[in-house]
Amino acid sequence: MNVAVVQFKASTNKENNLKKIISYIQKAASKNATLCAFPEFMMFYTNSTQTSKQLASLAETISGNFVSTIAKAAKENKIQVVGSFYEKSKKKDRVYDTSFVIDKSGKVISTYRKIHLYDALGFRESDKMTSGSKIAKPVQTSLGKAGMMICYDLRFPEMSRSLALSGAEVLIAPSAWVQGNMKEEHWITINKTRAIENGCYVIAPDQVGNIYCGRSLVVDPYGKILLDMKKKQGIGYAKIDLNNVKQTRKVLPLLKNRRASVYSI
């Protein structure tokens, strides 16, 4: 099956971004992709001057206009969509960073609230966000069973391993990876490692421009990079073949060879 990976520079204007997103969905469907994956913060770019209160005022629920409009486009174009949005929370002036999976009938079949907030390297997402507390179970998609992660989650191997042990054949990680010293090297290495150690595909759409590095990736179960979008805005395509997952896990049975009973954590 073909996956479409969108790499773009989100503006601070929600409606303008939504128009771009719909256009990308239409284009991906016209190229016979069965799933279109978008980066983190696709809803809008939040700059350093935006207060937590302002961000919270722009957030929506899963049934709000932003996700509903994308769901309608998915149904009209008969394509699955993975994306993210700022979700309202009950905590004052805090939002969830939430990803969603929409099937080709326009139904939201899974949501995941980012667990690991990026409080590192000079950033504090917890000043504006609140974290989720539950790993979403892998969900069946056209690409196979997909496990959802978001950006900084990739730095925590326990999460991807948990998803793989729960049946994930593909990990999809909408991201907005911040530029910086060695950051692109970390990005490439971590995505390849998560694929290799779990014998699965990793699909990581990334923001480009503003403060983000781009380099959206698709990595196969043996660590081969199938797609690297560099700094280009637009859509990249890659083929996902679940036989590669089965074969890799057969010859390199890391999930079976684990000695969980002797690990201290």
CSV table of C-alpha atoms in Angstrom, one decimal:
chain,number,residue,atom,x,y,z
A,1,MET,CA,0.0,0.0,0.0
A,2,ASN,CA,1.1,3.5,-0.7
A,3,VAL,CA,1.5,6.1,2.0
A,4,ALA,CA,1.5,9.9,1.3
A,5,VAL,CA,3.7,11.9,3.7
A,6,VAL,CA,3.0,15.6,3.9
A,7,GLN,CA,5.8,18.1,4.9
A,8,PHE,CA,4.8,21.7,5.1
A,9,LYS,CA,5.3,25.0,6.9
A,10,ALA,CA,2.2,25.7,9.0
A,11,SER,CA,1.3,29.4,9.4
A,12,THR,CA,-0.2,30.9,12.5
A,13,ASN,CA,-3.6,31.0,10.6
A,14,LYS,CA,-5.7,28.0,11.3
A,15,GLU,CA,-8.1,28.5,8.3
A,16,ASN,CA,-5.3,29.0,5.8
A,17,ASN,CA,-3.6,25.8,7.0
A,18,LEU,CA,-6.9,23.9,6.8
A,19,LYS,CA,-7.2,24.8,3.1
A,20,LYS,CA,-3.7,23.5,2.4
A,21,ILE,CA,-4.4,20.3,4.3
A,22,ILE,CA,-7.6,19.7,2.2
A,23,SER,CA,-5.6,20.3,-0.9
A,24,TYR,CA,-2.9,17.8,0.2
A,25,ILE,CA,-5.6,15.2,0.9
A,26,GLN,CA,-7.1,15.6,-2.5
A,27,LYS,CA,-3.6,15.3,-4.2
A,28,ALA,CA,-2.6,12.3,-2.2
A,29,ALA,CA,-5.9,10.5,-3.1
A,30,SER,CA,-5.3,11.3,-6.8
A,31,LYS,CA,-2.0,9.6,-6.6
A,32,ASN,CA,-3.6,6.4,-5.2
A,33,ALA,CA,-2.3,6.7,-1.7
A,34,THR,CA,-4.4,4.8,0.8
A,35,LEU,CA,-3.3,6.9,3.8
A,36,CYS,CA,-2.1,10.5,4.1
A,37,ALA,CA,0.0,11.4,7.1
A,38,PHE,CA,0.5,15.0,8.3
A,39,PRO,CA,3.0,16.5,10.8
A,40,GLU,CA,2.5,17.7,14.4
A,41,PHE,CA,1.2,21.2,14.8
A,42,MET,CA,-0.5,21.1,11.4
A,43,MET,CA,-3.4,23.1,12.9
A,44,PHE,CA,-1.2,26.2,13.3
A,45,TYR,CA,2.3,27.4,14.2
A,46,THR,CA,2.5,28.6,17.8
A,47,ASN,CA,5.3,31.1,18.2
A,48,SER,CA,7.0,32.0,21.5
A,49,THR,CA,4.9,35.2,22.0
A,50,GLN,CA,1.6,33.3,22.0
A,51,THR,CA,0.4,32.9,25.6
A,52,SER,CA,-1.0,29.7,27.0
A,53,LYS,CA,-4.4,31.4,27.3
A,54,GLN,CA,-4.4,32.4,23.6
A,55,LEU,CA,-3.5,28.9,22.6
A,56,ALA,CA,-6.2,27.4,24.7
A,57,SER,CA,-8.7,29.8,23.2
A,58,LEU,CA,-7.9,28.5,19.7
A,59,ALA,CA,-8.0,24.8,20.6
A,60,GLU,CA,-10.9,22.6,19.6
A,61,THR,CA,-12.6,19.4,20.5
A,62,ILE,CA,-12.3,16.3,18.4
A,63,SER,CA,-15.8,17.1,17.0
A,64,GLY,CA,-14.9,20.7,16.2
A,65,ASN,CA,-14.6,22.3,12.8
A,66,PHE,CA,-10.9,21.5,12.2
A,67,VAL,CA,-11.1,17.7,12.5
A,68,SER,CA,-14.6,17.5,11.1
A,69,THR,CA,-13.5,19.3,7.9
A,70,ILE,CA,-10.6,16.9,7.5
A,71,ALA,CA,-12.9,13.9,8.1
A,72,LYS,CA,-15.2,15.2,5.4
A,73,ALA,CA,-12.3,15.5,3.0
A,74,ALA,CA,-11.2,11.9,3.9
A,75,LYS,CA,-14.6,10.6,3.1
A,76,GLU,CA,-15.0,12.5,-0.1
A,77,ASN,CA,-11.6,11.3,-1.3
A,78,LYS,CA,-11.9,7.8,0.1
A,79,ILE,CA,-8.5,8.0,1.9
A,80,GLN,CA,-7.4,7.5,5.4
A,81,VAL,CA,-5.8,10.5,7.2
A,82,VAL,CA,-3.4,10.7,10.2
A,83,GLY,CA,-3.0,14.2,11.6
A,84,SER,CA,-2.8,16.2,14.8
A,85,PHE,CA,-4.5,19.2,16.5
A,86,TYR,CA,-4.6,21.2,19.7
A,87,GLU,CA,-7.4,19.7,21.8
A,88,LYS,CA,-9.2,21.5,24.5
A,89,SER,CA,-8.6,20.1,28.0
A,90,LYS,CA,-10.2,20.7,31.4
A,91,LYS,CA,-7.0,22.1,32.8
A,92,LYS,CA,-7.1,25.9,32.7
A,93,ASP,CA,-5.0,27.5,29.9
A,94,ARG,CA,-3.6,24.1,28.8
A,95,VAL,CA,-4.3,22.0,25.7
A,96,TYR,CA,-3.6,18.4,24.6
A,97,ASP,CA,-1.3,17.8,21.7
A,98,THR,CA,-3.5,15.1,20.1
A,99,SER,CA,-3.2,12.9,17.0
A,100,PHE,CA,-6.0,11.2,15.2
A,101,VAL,CA,-6.7,8.5,12.6
A,102,ILE,CA,-9.6,8.9,10.3
A,103,ASP,CA,-10.8,6.1,8.0
A,104,LYS,CA,-11.9,6.5,4.4
A,105,SER,CA,-15.5,6.7,5.5
A,106,GLY,CA,-14.7,9.8,7.5
A,107,LYS,CA,-14.9,8.2,10.9
A,108,VAL,CA,-12.3,9.0,13.6
A,109,ILE,CA,-11.1,5.5,14.6
A,110,SER,CA,-8.4,6.4,17.1
A,111,THR,CA,-7.0,9.4,19.0
A,112,TYR,CA,-3.8,9.7,21.0
A,113,ARG,CA,-2.8,12.5,23.4
A,114,LYS,CA,1.0,13.2,23.5
A,115,ILE,CA,2.5,11.6,26.6
A,116,HIS,CA,6.0,13.0,26.6
A,117,LEU,CA,6.0,16.8,26.5
A,118,TYR,CA,9.1,18.5,25.1
A,119,ASP,CA,10.6,20.0,28.3
A,120,ALA,CA,14.2,19.8,27.1
A,121,LEU,CA,16.9,21.8,25.3
A,122,GLY,CA,15.5,25.1,26.4
A,123,PHE,CA,11.8,24.3,25.6
A,124,ARG,CA,8.9,23.8,28.0
A,125,GLU,CA,5.8,22.5,26.2
A,126,SER,CA,4.3,21.9,29.7
A,127,ASP,CA,4.0,25.7,30.0
A,128,LYS,CA,1.2,25.6,27.4
A,129,MET,CA,0.2,21.9,27.3
A,130,THR,CA,-0.9,19.1,29.5
A,131,SER,CA,0.2,15.5,28.8
A,132,GLY,CA,-1.9,12.5,28.0
A,133,SER,CA,-1.7,9.4,30.2
A,134,LYS,CA,-2.5,6.5,28.0
A,135,ILE,CA,-0.8,4.8,25.0
A,136,ALA,CA,-3.4,4.2,22.3
A,137,LYS,CA,-3.8,0.6,21.2
A,138,PRO,CA,-2.6,0.0,17.6
A,139,VAL,CA,-5.4,0.4,15.2
A,140,GLN,CA,-6.0,-1.3,11.9
A,141,THR,CA,-5.3,0.8,8.8
A,142,SER,CA,-4.7,0.2,5.1
A,143,LEU,CA,-1.0,0.1,5.9
A,144,GLY,CA,-1.4,-2.5,8.7
A,145,LYS,CA,-1.7,-2.2,12.4
A,146,ALA,CA,-0.6,1.4,13.2
A,147,GLY,CA,0.8,2.6,16.6
A,148,MET,CA,0.6,6.3,17.2
A,149,MET,CA,3.4,8.4,18.7
A,150,ILE,CA,4.1,12.2,18.5
A,151,CYS,CA,7.5,13.7,18.0
A,152,TYR,CA,9.4,13.7,21.4
A,153,ASP,CA,7.8,10.3,22.1
A,154,LEU,CA,10.3,8.9,19.7
A,155,ARG,CA,13.1,9.5,22.2
A,156,PHE,CA,11.5,7.0,24.6
A,157,PRO,CA,12.1,3.5,23.3
A,158,GLU,CA,9.7,2.0,25.9
A,159,MET,CA,6.8,3.5,24.1
A,160,SER,CA,7.5,2.1,20.6
A,161,ARG,CA,8.4,-1.3,22.2
A,162,SER,CA,5.1,-1.3,24.0
A,163,LEU,CA,3.2,-0.6,20.7
A,164,ALA,CA,5.2,-3.3,18.8
A,165,LEU,CA,4.4,-5.8,21.5
A,166,SER,CA,0.7,-4.8,21.2
A,167,GLY,CA,0.8,-5.7,17.5
A,168,ALA,CA,1.9,-2.5,15.8
A,169,GLU,CA,3.4,-3.2,12.3
A,170,VAL,CA,3.8,0.5,11.5
A,171,LEU,CA,4.6,3.4,13.9
A,172,ILE,CA,3.3,6.8,12.7
A,173,ALA,CA,4.8,9.8,14.5
A,174,PRO,CA,3.6,13.2,13.4
A,175,SER,CA,6.4,15.6,14.4
A,176,ALA,CA,7.7,19.1,14.6
A,177,TRP,CA,11.4,18.5,15.3
A,178,VAL,CA,13.1,21.7,16.3
A,179,GLN,CA,16.4,22.6,14.6
A,180,GLY,CA,19.6,22.7,16.6
A,181,ASN,CA,23.0,21.3,17.1
A,182,MET,CA,23.0,17.6,16.1
A,183,LYS,CA,19.2,17.6,16.0
A,184,GLU,CA,18.9,16.2,12.4
A,185,GLU,CA,21.4,13.5,13.3
A,186,HIS,CA,19.3,12.6,16.3
A,187,TRP,CA,16.2,12.6,14.2
A,188,ILE,CA,17.6,10.3,11.5
A,189,THR,CA,19.2,7.9,14.1
A,190,ILE,CA,16.2,7.7,16.4
A,191,ASN,CA,13.7,7.0,13.5
A,192,LYS,CA,16.0,4.3,12.1
A,193,THR,CA,16.5,2.8,15.5
A,194,ARG,CA,12.8,2.6,16.4
A,195,ALA,CA,12.3,0.7,13.1
A,196,ILE,CA,15.2,-1.7,13.5
A,197,GLU,CA,14.6,-2.6,17.2
A,198,ASN,CA,10.9,-3.3,16.6
A,199,GLY,CA,11.1,-4.8,13.1
A,200,CYS,CA,8.5,-2.3,11.8
A,201,TYR,CA,8.0,0.6,9.5
A,202,VAL,CA,8.3,4.1,10.9
A,203,ILE,CA,6.4,7.0,9.2
A,204,ALA,CA,7.5,10.4,10.5
A,205,PRO,CA,6.0,13.4,8.8
A,206,ASP,CA,7.7,16.6,10.0
A,207,GLN,CA,7.2,20.3,9.9
A,208,VAL,CA,9.6,22.3,7.9
A,209,GLY,CA,10.4,26.1,8.2
A,210,ASN,CA,9.8,28.3,11.2
A,211,ILE,CA,12.0,26.6,13.8
A,212,TYR,CA,11.7,23.0,12.4
A,213,CYS,CA,14.1,20.9,10.5
A,214,GLY,CA,12.0,19.0,8.0
A,215,ARG,CA,13.5,15.7,6.9
A,216,SER,CA,10.2,13.8,7.0
A,217,LEU,CA,11.0,10.1,6.8
A,218,VAL,CA,9.7,6.6,6.0
A,219,VAL,CA,12.0,3.8,7.3
A,220,ASP,CA,11.5,0.1,6.6
A,221,PRO,CA,11.8,-2.6,9.2
A,222,TYR,CA,15.5,-3.3,8.5
A,223,GLY,CA,16.4,0.4,8.9
A,224,LYS,CA,16.5,1.4,5.2
A,225,ILE,CA,15.3,5.0,4.5
A,226,LEU,CA,12.6,4.8,1.8
A,227,LEU,CA,11.8,8.5,1.9
A,228,ASP,CA,13.7,11.6,3.1
A,229,MET,CA,11.9,14.8,2.1
A,230,LYS,CA,14.9,17.0,3.1
A,231,LYS,CA,13.7,20.6,3.2
A,232,LYS,CA,11.0,20.4,0.5
A,233,GLN,CA,7.4,21.3,1.1
A,234,GLY,CA,4.9,19.0,-0.4
A,235,ILE,CA,4.0,15.3,-0.5
A,236,GLY,CA,6.3,12.3,-0.6
A,237,TYR,CA,5.2,8.7,-1.3
A,238,ALA,CA,6.5,5.3,-0.1
A,239,LYS,CA,5.3,1.7,-0.4
A,240,ILE,CA,4.5,-0.2,2.7
A,241,ASP,CA,4.7,-4.0,2.4
A,242,LEU,CA,3.8,-6.0,5.5
A,243,ASN,CA,5.6,-9.0,4.2
A,244,ASN,CA,8.8,-7.1,5.0
A,245,VAL,CA,7.6,-6.8,8.6
A,246,LYS,CA,7.0,-10.5,8.8
A,247,GLN,CA,10.2,-11.5,7.1
A,248,THR,CA,12.3,-9.1,9.2
A,249,ARG,CA,10.8,-10.3,12.5
A,250,LYS,CA,11.4,-13.9,11.4
A,251,VAL,CA,15.1,-13.5,10.6
A,252,LEU,CA,15.8,-10.9,13.4
A,253,PRO,CA,13.3,-12.0,16.1
A,254,LEU,CA,14.0,-9.2,18.6
A,255,LEU,CA,10.5,-9.2,20.1
A,256,LYS,CA,10.7,-13.0,20.7
A,257,ASN,CA,14.3,-12.9,22.0
A,258,ARG,CA,13.6,-10.4,24.7
A,259,ARG,CA,14.4,-11.5,28.3
A,260,ALA,CA,11.8,-9.3,30.0
A,261,SER,CA,12.1,-11.3,33.3
A,262,VAL,CA,15.6,-10.2,33.9
A,263,TYR,CA,15.2,-6.5,33.1
A,264,SER,CA,15.1,-4.2,36.1
A,265,ILE,CA,12.8,-1.6,34.4
